[in-house]
Coordinates of C-alpha atoms in Angstrom, one line a residue:
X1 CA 0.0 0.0 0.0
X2 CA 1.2 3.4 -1.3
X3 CA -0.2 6.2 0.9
X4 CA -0.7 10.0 -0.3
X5 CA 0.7 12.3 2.0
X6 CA -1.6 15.5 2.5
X7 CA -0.6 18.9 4.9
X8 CA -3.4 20.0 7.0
X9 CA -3.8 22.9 9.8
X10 CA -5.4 19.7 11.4
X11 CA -2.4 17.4 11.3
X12 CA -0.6 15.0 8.3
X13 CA -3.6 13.4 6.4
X14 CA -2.5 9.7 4.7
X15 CA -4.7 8.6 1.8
X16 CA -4.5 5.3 -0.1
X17 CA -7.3 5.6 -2.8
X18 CA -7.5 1.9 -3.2
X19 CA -9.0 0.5 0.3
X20 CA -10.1 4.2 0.8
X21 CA -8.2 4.2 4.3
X22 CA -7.9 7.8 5.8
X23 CA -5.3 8.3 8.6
X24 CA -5.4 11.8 10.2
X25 CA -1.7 12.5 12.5
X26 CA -3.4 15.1 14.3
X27 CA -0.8 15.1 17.1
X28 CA 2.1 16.6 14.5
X29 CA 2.1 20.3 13.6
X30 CA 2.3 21.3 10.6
X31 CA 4.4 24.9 9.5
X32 CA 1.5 27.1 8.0
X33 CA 3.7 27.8 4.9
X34 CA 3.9 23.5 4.7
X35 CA 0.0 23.4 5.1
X36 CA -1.3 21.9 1.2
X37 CA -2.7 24.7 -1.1
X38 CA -5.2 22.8 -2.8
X39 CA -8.6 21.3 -1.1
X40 CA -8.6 18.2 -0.1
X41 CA -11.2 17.0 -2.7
X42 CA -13.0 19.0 -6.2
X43 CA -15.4 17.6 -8.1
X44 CA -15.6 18.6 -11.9
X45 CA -19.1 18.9 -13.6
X46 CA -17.5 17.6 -17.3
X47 CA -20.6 18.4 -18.9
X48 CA -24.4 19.7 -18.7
X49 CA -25.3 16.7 -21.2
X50 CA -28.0 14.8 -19.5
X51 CA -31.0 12.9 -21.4
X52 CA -32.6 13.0 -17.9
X53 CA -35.1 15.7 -17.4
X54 CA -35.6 15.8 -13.4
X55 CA -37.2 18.9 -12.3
X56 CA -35.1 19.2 -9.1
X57 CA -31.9 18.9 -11.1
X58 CA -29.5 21.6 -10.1
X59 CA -26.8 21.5 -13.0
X60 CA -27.1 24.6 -15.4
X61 CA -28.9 23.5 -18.6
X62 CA -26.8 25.6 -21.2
X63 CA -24.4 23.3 -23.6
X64 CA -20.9 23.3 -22.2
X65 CA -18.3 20.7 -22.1
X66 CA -14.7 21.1 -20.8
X67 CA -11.7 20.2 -22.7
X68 CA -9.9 16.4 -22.2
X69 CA -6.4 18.0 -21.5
X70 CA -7.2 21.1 -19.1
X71 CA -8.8 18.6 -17.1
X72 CA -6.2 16.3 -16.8
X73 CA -3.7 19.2 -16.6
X74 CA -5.5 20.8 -13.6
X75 CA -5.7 17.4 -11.6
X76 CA -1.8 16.8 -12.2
X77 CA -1.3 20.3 -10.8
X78 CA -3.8 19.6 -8.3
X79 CA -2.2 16.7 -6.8
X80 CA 1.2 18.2 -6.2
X81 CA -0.4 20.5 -3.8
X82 CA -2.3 17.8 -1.8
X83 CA -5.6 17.4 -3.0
X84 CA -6.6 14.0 -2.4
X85 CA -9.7 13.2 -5.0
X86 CA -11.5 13.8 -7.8
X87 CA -15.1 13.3 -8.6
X88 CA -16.8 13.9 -11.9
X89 CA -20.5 14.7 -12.2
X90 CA -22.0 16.6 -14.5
X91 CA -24.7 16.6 -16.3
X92 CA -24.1 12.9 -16.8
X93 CA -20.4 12.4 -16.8
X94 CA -21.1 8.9 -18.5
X95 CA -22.1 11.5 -21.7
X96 CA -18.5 12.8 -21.8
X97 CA -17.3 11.6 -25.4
X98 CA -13.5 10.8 -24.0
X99 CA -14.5 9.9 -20.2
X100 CA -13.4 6.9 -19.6
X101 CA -9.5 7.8 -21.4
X102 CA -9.6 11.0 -19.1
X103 CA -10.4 8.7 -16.1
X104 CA -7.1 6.1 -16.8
X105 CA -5.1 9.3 -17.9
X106 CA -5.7 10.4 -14.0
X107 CA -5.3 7.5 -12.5
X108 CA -2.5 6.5 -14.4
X109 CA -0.8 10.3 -14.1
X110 CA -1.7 11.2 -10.3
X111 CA -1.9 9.4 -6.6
X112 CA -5.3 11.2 -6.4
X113 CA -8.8 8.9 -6.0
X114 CA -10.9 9.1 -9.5
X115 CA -14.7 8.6 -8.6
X116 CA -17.7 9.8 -10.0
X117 CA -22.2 10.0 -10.0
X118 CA -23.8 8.4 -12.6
X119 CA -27.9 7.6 -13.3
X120 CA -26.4 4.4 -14.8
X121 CA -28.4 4.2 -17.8
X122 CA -25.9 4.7 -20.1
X123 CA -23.3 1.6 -18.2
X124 CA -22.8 -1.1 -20.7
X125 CA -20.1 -3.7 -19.9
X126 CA -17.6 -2.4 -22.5
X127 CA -17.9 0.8 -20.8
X128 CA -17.4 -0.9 -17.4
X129 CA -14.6 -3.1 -18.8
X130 CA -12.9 0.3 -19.5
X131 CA -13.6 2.4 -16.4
X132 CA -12.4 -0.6 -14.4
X133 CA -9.1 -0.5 -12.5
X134 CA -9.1 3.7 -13.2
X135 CA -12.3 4.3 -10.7
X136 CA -11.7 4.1 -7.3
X137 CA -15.4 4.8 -6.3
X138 CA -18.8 5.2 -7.9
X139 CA -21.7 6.6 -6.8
X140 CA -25.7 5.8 -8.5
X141 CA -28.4 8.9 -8.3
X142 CA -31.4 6.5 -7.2
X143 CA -34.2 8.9 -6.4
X144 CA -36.9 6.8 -4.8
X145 CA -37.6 3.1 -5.7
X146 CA -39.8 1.4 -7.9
X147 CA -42.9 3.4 -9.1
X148 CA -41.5 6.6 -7.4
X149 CA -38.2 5.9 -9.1
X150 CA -40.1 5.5 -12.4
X151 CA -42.2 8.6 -12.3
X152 CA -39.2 11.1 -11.1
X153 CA -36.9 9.7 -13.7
X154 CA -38.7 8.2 -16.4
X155 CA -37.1 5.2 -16.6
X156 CA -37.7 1.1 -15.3
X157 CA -36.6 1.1 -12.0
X158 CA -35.5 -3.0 -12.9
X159 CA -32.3 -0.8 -15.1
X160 CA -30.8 0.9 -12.2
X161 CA -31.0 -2.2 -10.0
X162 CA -28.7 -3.6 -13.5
X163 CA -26.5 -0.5 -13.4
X164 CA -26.0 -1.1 -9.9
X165 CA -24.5 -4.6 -10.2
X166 CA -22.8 -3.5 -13.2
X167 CA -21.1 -0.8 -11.3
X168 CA -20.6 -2.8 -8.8
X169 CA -18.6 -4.5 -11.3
X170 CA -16.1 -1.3 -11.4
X171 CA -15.5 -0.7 -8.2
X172 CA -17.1 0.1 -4.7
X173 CA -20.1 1.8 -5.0
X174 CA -22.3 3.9 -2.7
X175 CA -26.4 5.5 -3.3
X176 CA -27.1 8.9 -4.0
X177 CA -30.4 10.0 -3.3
X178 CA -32.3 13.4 -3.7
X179 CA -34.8 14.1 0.0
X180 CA -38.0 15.5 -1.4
X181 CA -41.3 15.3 -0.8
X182 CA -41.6 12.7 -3.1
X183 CA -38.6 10.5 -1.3
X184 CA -38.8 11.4 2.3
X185 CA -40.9 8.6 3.0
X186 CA -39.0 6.2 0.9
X187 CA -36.1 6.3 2.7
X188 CA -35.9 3.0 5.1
X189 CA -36.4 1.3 1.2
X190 CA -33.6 3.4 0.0
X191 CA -31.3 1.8 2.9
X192 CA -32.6 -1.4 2.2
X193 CA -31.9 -1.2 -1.6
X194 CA -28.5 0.0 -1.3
X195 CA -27.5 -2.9 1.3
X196 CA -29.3 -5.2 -1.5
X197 CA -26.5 -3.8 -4.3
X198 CA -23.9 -3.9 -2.1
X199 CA -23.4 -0.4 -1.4
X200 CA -21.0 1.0 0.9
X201 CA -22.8 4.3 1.7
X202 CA -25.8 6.4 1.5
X203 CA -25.7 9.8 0.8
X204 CA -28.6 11.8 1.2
X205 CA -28.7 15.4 -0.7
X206 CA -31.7 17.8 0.9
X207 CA -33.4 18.8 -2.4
X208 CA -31.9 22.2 -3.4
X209 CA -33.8 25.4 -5.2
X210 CA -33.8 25.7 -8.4
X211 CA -36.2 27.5 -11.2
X212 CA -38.6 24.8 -11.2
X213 CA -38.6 23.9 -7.2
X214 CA -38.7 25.3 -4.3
X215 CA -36.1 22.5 -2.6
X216 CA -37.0 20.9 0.4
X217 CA -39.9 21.9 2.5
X218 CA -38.9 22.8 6.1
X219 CA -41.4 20.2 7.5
X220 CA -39.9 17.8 5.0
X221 CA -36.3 18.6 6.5
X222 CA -37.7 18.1 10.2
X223 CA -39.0 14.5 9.0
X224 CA -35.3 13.9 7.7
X225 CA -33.5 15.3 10.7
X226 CA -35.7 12.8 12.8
X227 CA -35.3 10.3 10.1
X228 CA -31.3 10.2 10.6
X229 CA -31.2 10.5 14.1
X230 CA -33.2 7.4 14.7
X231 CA -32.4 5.0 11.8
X232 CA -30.4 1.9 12.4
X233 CA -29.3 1.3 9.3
X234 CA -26.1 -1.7 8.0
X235 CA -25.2 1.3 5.3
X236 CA -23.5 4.3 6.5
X237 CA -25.4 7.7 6.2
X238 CA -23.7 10.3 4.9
X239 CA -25.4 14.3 3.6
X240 CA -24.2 16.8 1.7
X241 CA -23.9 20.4 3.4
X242 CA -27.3 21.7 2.7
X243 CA -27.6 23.9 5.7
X244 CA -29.2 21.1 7.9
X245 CA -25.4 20.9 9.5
X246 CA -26.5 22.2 13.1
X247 CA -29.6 19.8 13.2
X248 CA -27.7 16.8 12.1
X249 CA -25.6 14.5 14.3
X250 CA -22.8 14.2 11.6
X251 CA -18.9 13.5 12.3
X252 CA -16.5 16.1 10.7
X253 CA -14.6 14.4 8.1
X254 CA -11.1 16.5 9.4
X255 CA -11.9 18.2 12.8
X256 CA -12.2 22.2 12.5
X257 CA -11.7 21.7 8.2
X258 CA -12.9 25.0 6.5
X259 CA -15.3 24.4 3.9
X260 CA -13.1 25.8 0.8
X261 CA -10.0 23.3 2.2
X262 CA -12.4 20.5 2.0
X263 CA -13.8 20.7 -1.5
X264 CA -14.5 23.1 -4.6
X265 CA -16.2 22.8 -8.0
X266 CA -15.6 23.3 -11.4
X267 CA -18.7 23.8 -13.5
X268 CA -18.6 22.6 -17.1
X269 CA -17.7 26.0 -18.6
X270 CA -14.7 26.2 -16.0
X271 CA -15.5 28.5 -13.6
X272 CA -13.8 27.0 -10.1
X273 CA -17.2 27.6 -7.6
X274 CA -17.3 26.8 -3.5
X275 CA -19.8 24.2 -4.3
X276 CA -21.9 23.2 -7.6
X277 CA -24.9 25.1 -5.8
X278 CA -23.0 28.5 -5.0
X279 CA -23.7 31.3 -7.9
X280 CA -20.5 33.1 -7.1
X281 CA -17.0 31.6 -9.0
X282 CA -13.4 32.4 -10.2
X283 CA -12.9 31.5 -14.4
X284 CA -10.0 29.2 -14.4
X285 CA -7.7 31.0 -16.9
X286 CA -4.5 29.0 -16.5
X287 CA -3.3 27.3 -12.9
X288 CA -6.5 26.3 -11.2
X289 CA -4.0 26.9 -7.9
X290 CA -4.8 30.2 -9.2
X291 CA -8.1 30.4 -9.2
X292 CA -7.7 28.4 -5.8
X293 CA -6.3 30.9 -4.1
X294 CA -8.4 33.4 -5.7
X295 CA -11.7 32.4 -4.4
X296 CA -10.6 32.1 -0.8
X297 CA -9.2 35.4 -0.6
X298 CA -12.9 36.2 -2.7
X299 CA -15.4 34.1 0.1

């Protein structure tokens, strides 16, 4: 086992992106001018390419797709400053004409984790076949199951229980699912569907605004906060910062971690953001360490 080596205010971070094994040294000190200058994770929205039409999507519907090689270039610069992971979403990253070279190109050029969220319906098994040993983690956007799953998404709900054995196939894999009014009563299913695929992890994402919604309904929130705090579940729950962080009984990834040292966004047009639902961002115009620093001294 090869562990990355990441400089925190916390302590000395080691990563091996194969078993996923995290080890924070918080008992050494780090200098502040040794502390790593990039976060610890960015995902990358490759493209706004979806044949999906949810109504609670988030992603920008204008046609943008990012270039193959300023990709790769910005996660090699990336990982010499620390940053332990990638994730591509999107859009449907799946969509990406070049996606599964760019994913070997990274795993084969940096030490950082390659992962990304996928509806599965476009998963074949010569896709898997090439995805496989480049993917460190997936993750499958199941929005309710069954006919809930069929009247959000428009599609047979028997396909994403496929693409999740198929994935499955690729590497570990954990459930993403959108809390709505529609799902919130779904939820002890959910768990049970994801332990039935074999998923690691279930990651719940509080149903944000966006032209056509209003997100998540406070009463809806209070029936998720109850939800999590009294589930037994075999998955581990995870949630996405949604503003639900002081109600929530959720363990800091790296004690005391600032949100802009723990993860940023690139949207498809590459504009580095805080997070794929913030509206303020820094255009990437050569190093992304660049833009990096220019959005903390910006927030």
């Amino acid at each position: 086992m090869i562990c990355k080596i990441r400089l925190s205010e916390a302590g000395v971070h080691l990563f091996d992106r194969v078993s996923g094994l995290n080890v924070l040294l918080d008992e050494v000190e780090v200098p502040a001018e040794q502390v790593s200058r990039a976060p610890r994770y960015l995902s990358i929205a490759l493209t706004n390419a979806c044949e999906l039409r949810c109504s609670y999507c988030y992603a920008p519907k204008n046609a943008a797709t990012l270039d193959i090689d300023r990709v790769v270039a910005w996660t090699v610069e990336l990982d010499g400053a620390g940053c332990l992971g990638v994730g591509f979403g999107g859009g449907e990253p799946t969509a990406y004409r070049r996606f599964a070279q760019l994913c070997a190109q990274i795993a084969e050029s940096t030490s950082m984790a390659v992962t990304f969220t996928t509806h599965g319906h476009r998963l074949t098994p010569r896709l898997a076949d090439a995805l496989r040993g480049s993917v460190h983690f997936a993750r499958l956007s199941v929005d309710g199951v069954g006919a809930t799953y069929e009247r959000l998404r428009h599609r047979p709900f028997t396909a994403v229980i496929s693409a999740a054995d198929l994935l499955r196939s690729v590497a570990p894999i954990g459930i993403n699912t959108v809390v709505n009014a529609d799902t919130i009563g779904e939820l002890d299913d959910l768990v049970e569907f994801a332990a039935s695929v074999g998923a690691s992890e279930l990651l719940l994402l509080p149903e944000q605004p966006t032209p056509a919604t209003p997100g998540i309904s406070n009463t809806d929130a209070e029936r998720l906060v109850h939800w999590i705090r009294t589930a037994r579940t075999e998955v581990r729950l995870a949630i996405s910062r949604s503003g639900l962080e002081a109600s929530v009984p959720a363990v800091e990834a790296i004690p005391g971690e600032r949100p802009l040292d723990a993860h940023m966004h690139v949207d498809a047009t590459g504009v580095l953001r805080p997070n794929a639902y913030a509206s303020m961002g820094t255009p990437i115009q050569g190093s992304i360490l660049d833009a990096v620093q220019a959005l903390r001294e910006a927030a």
